[in-house]
Amino acid sequence: MTSMSSIPAKLNWKYKANSSRNAYYRADIKSILEQLAPHLLTVACYDREVNCRKAATAAFQENVGRQGNYPHGINIVNTTDYFALSSRTNSYLQIAVYIAQYDGYLYLFVDELLNSKICHWDGSLRKLAADTLSSLAKYDPGYFASTIVGKLLPCTLSSDLCMRQDLQNQVAGVVPELRKHDKIKRSLLDTLHDNLRHPNSQIQGAAVAALKSFIPAYLVVSESKSFNAITSKIR
């Protein structure tokens, strides 16, 4: 849970990051800025609190203007304005997905979602994390197939029912982007089989939704009569 005491600490990032713009020459902190930029942007896109998102993007924007060394800084500044980041949904599904196309941002963004957001106490953030992971998978399907799905699947069998349900939704969202990677098919089927038999109706419902994503990705074409016949029997 985000404590009230943690918010001022995050807001203080702005002032610490901004102080570097006047204290050092551009060449002296180039490598530091390259490491700092993705971290500022994960806060700008993914923090639960709007003030923290705005503070992080302000620090990023002012450093881009003064130092000019942030990777793809101008393009990102034009996208991460205060109004765009006011909406948490827009920050996750539009701004973050746009930034992740540039070198140096995708994997840190994915790590932030995996390590901090898919297990967040706020269910709406877990849902946003699932939808965002699905949107990010297109940038590196091989990485998602070999690494990300492998991390998500064990959580779909978690004893925490909320986590179990949400993670099935996340895997279901990622699956359509990974249809060329057959090596994960068996693991996905085993997970779906276990959750379809679960006594909790919400877990069963999440498994059914995931199955509807699995079928067109691995079994039949979504526009075919076979697909319609199969899904019509899945309730």
Coordinates of C-alpha atoms in Angstrom, one line a residue:
M1 CA 0.0 0.0 0.0
T2 CA 1.2 3.5 -0.8
S3 CA 1.7 5.3 2.6
M4 CA 1.2 9.0 2.9
S5 CA 4.8 9.3 4.1
S6 CA 6.1 7.7 0.9
I7 CA 4.5 10.3 -1.3
P8 CA 6.6 13.3 -0.1
A9 CA 9.7 11.0 -0.5
K10 CA 8.7 10.3 -4.1
L11 CA 8.0 14.0 -4.8
N12 CA 11.4 14.8 -3.5
W13 CA 12.8 12.9 -6.5
K14 CA 11.9 15.9 -8.6
Y15 CA 14.1 18.3 -6.6
K16 CA 17.0 15.9 -6.4
A17 CA 16.9 15.1 -10.1
N18 CA 16.5 18.7 -11.0
S19 CA 19.4 19.7 -8.9
S20 CA 21.7 17.8 -11.2
R21 CA 20.9 20.0 -14.1
N22 CA 22.7 23.0 -12.7
A23 CA 25.4 21.3 -10.6
Y24 CA 27.2 19.3 -13.3
Y25 CA 28.4 19.6 -16.8
R26 CA 26.5 17.6 -19.4
A27 CA 29.4 15.4 -20.3
D28 CA 30.1 14.5 -16.6
I29 CA 26.7 13.0 -15.9
K30 CA 25.8 11.5 -19.3
S31 CA 25.9 7.9 -18.2
I32 CA 24.0 8.7 -15.0
L33 CA 21.2 10.4 -16.9
E34 CA 20.9 7.4 -19.2
Q35 CA 20.3 5.2 -16.1
L36 CA 18.0 7.8 -14.4
A37 CA 15.7 8.4 -17.3
P38 CA 13.9 5.0 -17.4
H39 CA 13.4 5.1 -13.6
L40 CA 11.9 8.5 -13.7
L41 CA 9.6 7.4 -16.5
T42 CA 8.4 4.3 -14.7
V43 CA 7.3 6.5 -11.9
A44 CA 5.7 9.0 -14.4
C45 CA 3.7 6.2 -16.0
Y46 CA 3.0 3.6 -13.3
D47 CA 2.8 5.3 -9.9
R48 CA -0.6 5.1 -8.3
E49 CA -0.5 8.8 -7.2
V50 CA -1.0 11.5 -9.8
N51 CA 1.2 14.0 -8.0
C52 CA 4.1 11.5 -8.1
R53 CA 3.5 10.9 -11.8
K54 CA 3.6 14.6 -12.5
A55 CA 6.6 15.2 -10.3
A56 CA 8.6 12.5 -12.1
T57 CA 7.7 13.8 -15.6
A58 CA 8.6 17.3 -14.5
A59 CA 12.0 16.2 -13.5
F60 CA 12.5 14.3 -16.7
Q61 CA 11.3 17.2 -18.9
E62 CA 13.5 19.8 -17.1
N63 CA 16.6 17.6 -17.4
V64 CA 15.9 17.0 -21.1
G65 CA 15.7 20.8 -21.6
R66 CA 18.9 21.6 -19.7
Q67 CA 21.1 18.5 -20.2
G68 CA 19.7 17.1 -23.5
N69 CA 21.2 13.7 -22.8
Y70 CA 18.2 11.6 -22.1
P71 CA 17.6 8.9 -24.7
H72 CA 14.8 10.0 -27.1
G73 CA 14.1 12.8 -24.7
I74 CA 12.4 15.3 -27.0
N75 CA 10.0 12.7 -28.4
I76 CA 9.1 11.5 -25.0
V77 CA 8.7 15.0 -23.6
N78 CA 6.2 15.8 -26.3
T79 CA 4.1 12.8 -25.1
T80 CA 4.4 12.9 -21.3
D81 CA 2.6 16.2 -20.6
Y82 CA 0.7 16.9 -17.3
F83 CA -2.7 16.4 -18.9
A84 CA -1.9 13.1 -20.5
L85 CA -0.6 11.7 -17.2
S86 CA -3.6 12.9 -15.2
S87 CA -5.4 9.7 -16.2
R88 CA -3.9 6.6 -14.7
T89 CA -5.4 4.5 -17.5
N90 CA -3.9 6.7 -20.2
S91 CA -0.5 6.7 -18.4
Y92 CA -0.4 2.9 -18.4
L93 CA -2.0 2.0 -21.7
Q94 CA -1.0 4.9 -24.0
I95 CA 2.0 6.8 -22.6
A96 CA 4.0 3.8 -21.3
V97 CA 3.3 1.7 -24.4
Y98 CA 4.5 4.6 -26.6
I99 CA 7.7 5.1 -24.6
A100 CA 8.5 1.4 -24.5
Q101 CA 9.1 1.3 -28.2
Y102 CA 12.4 3.2 -27.7
D103 CA 15.6 1.4 -26.8
G104 CA 16.4 1.3 -23.1
Y105 CA 12.9 1.4 -21.8
L106 CA 11.0 -1.8 -22.5
Y107 CA 12.6 -4.2 -20.1
L108 CA 12.7 -1.8 -17.2
F109 CA 9.0 -1.1 -17.8
V110 CA 8.2 -4.8 -17.9
D111 CA 10.2 -5.4 -14.7
E112 CA 8.3 -2.7 -12.9
L113 CA 5.0 -4.2 -13.8
L114 CA 6.1 -7.7 -12.8
N115 CA 7.8 -6.8 -9.6
S116 CA 5.5 -4.0 -8.3
K117 CA 2.2 -3.9 -10.1
I118 CA 0.8 -7.4 -10.8
C119 CA 0.8 -8.1 -7.1
H120 CA -0.4 -4.6 -6.0
W121 CA -3.0 -4.3 -3.3
D122 CA -5.1 -2.1 -5.6
G123 CA -7.1 -4.4 -7.9
S124 CA -7.5 -1.7 -10.6
L125 CA -3.7 -1.4 -10.8
R126 CA -3.4 -5.2 -11.2
K127 CA -5.9 -5.0 -14.1
L128 CA -4.0 -2.1 -15.7
A129 CA -0.7 -4.0 -15.3
A130 CA -2.3 -7.0 -17.1
D131 CA -3.6 -4.9 -20.0
T132 CA -0.2 -3.0 -20.3
L133 CA 1.8 -6.3 -20.4
S134 CA -0.4 -7.4 -23.2
S135 CA 0.3 -4.2 -25.2
L136 CA 4.0 -4.4 -24.5
A137 CA 4.3 -8.0 -25.7
K138 CA 4.3 -7.0 -29.4
Y139 CA 7.7 -5.3 -29.0
D140 CA 9.6 -8.5 -28.1
P141 CA 7.3 -11.6 -28.3
G142 CA 10.3 -14.0 -27.9
Y143 CA 11.2 -12.4 -24.6
F144 CA 7.7 -12.6 -23.3
A145 CA 7.3 -16.2 -24.4
S146 CA 10.6 -17.4 -22.9
T147 CA 10.7 -15.2 -19.7
I148 CA 7.5 -13.3 -18.8
V149 CA 5.0 -16.1 -19.3
G150 CA 7.3 -18.4 -17.3
K151 CA 7.1 -15.9 -14.4
L152 CA 3.4 -15.4 -14.7
L153 CA 2.2 -19.0 -14.9
P154 CA 3.2 -20.2 -11.4
C155 CA 1.1 -17.3 -10.0
T156 CA -2.0 -18.5 -11.8
L157 CA -2.0 -21.3 -9.3
S158 CA -1.5 -19.1 -6.3
S159 CA -3.4 -19.7 -3.1
D160 CA -4.4 -16.0 -3.1
L161 CA -7.6 -16.2 -5.2
C162 CA -7.5 -12.5 -6.2
M163 CA -3.9 -13.0 -7.5
R164 CA -4.9 -16.2 -9.2
Q165 CA -7.8 -14.6 -11.0
D166 CA -5.9 -11.5 -12.1
L167 CA -2.9 -13.5 -13.3
Q168 CA -5.1 -15.6 -15.5
N169 CA -6.4 -12.5 -17.1
Q170 CA -2.8 -11.2 -17.6
V171 CA -1.7 -14.4 -19.3
A172 CA -4.8 -14.4 -21.4
G173 CA -4.0 -10.9 -22.6
V174 CA -0.4 -11.8 -23.5
V175 CA -1.2 -15.1 -25.3
P176 CA -2.5 -13.6 -28.6
E177 CA 0.9 -11.9 -29.2
L178 CA 2.7 -15.2 -28.6
R179 CA 0.9 -17.5 -31.0
K180 CA 4.1 -18.4 -32.9
H181 CA 5.7 -19.8 -29.7
D182 CA 4.4 -23.3 -29.4
K183 CA 6.7 -24.2 -26.6
I184 CA 4.5 -22.5 -24.0
K185 CA 1.3 -24.2 -25.3
R186 CA 1.6 -27.2 -23.0
S187 CA 2.2 -25.1 -19.9
L188 CA -0.8 -22.9 -20.7
L189 CA -3.0 -25.9 -21.2
D190 CA -2.0 -27.4 -17.9
T191 CA -2.7 -24.1 -16.1
L192 CA -6.1 -23.7 -17.7
H193 CA -7.0 -27.3 -16.9
D194 CA -6.3 -26.8 -13.1
N195 CA -8.2 -23.5 -13.0
L196 CA -11.2 -24.7 -14.9
R197 CA -11.7 -27.3 -12.2
H198 CA -11.3 -24.9 -9.3
P199 CA -14.3 -24.7 -7.0
N200 CA -14.3 -20.9 -7.0
S201 CA -16.6 -19.6 -9.7
Q202 CA -14.5 -16.4 -10.3
I203 CA -11.4 -18.6 -10.9
Q204 CA -13.4 -20.7 -13.3
G205 CA -14.6 -17.6 -15.1
A206 CA -11.1 -16.2 -15.5
A207 CA -10.0 -19.6 -16.8
V208 CA -12.9 -19.6 -19.4
A209 CA -11.9 -16.1 -20.5
A210 CA -8.3 -17.2 -20.9
L211 CA -9.4 -20.3 -22.8
K212 CA -11.2 -18.0 -25.3
S213 CA -7.9 -16.3 -26.0
F214 CA -6.0 -19.6 -26.2
I215 CA -8.2 -21.2 -28.7
P216 CA -7.7 -18.8 -31.6
A217 CA -4.0 -18.4 -30.8
Y218 CA -3.2 -22.1 -30.9
L219 CA -6.1 -24.2 -32.1
V220 CA -8.4 -22.6 -34.7
V221 CA -8.8 -19.4 -36.6
S222 CA -11.0 -16.9 -34.7
E223 CA -13.2 -16.2 -37.8
S224 CA -13.9 -19.9 -38.5
K225 CA -17.1 -21.8 -37.8
S226 CA -15.2 -24.1 -35.6
F227 CA -14.1 -21.2 -33.3
N228 CA -17.7 -20.0 -33.1
A229 CA -19.0 -23.5 -32.3
I230 CA -16.4 -24.0 -29.6
T231 CA -16.8 -20.6 -27.9
S232 CA -20.6 -20.7 -28.0
K233 CA -20.4 -23.7 -25.6
I234 CA -18.0 -22.0 -23.2
R235 CA -19.9 -20.0 -20.6

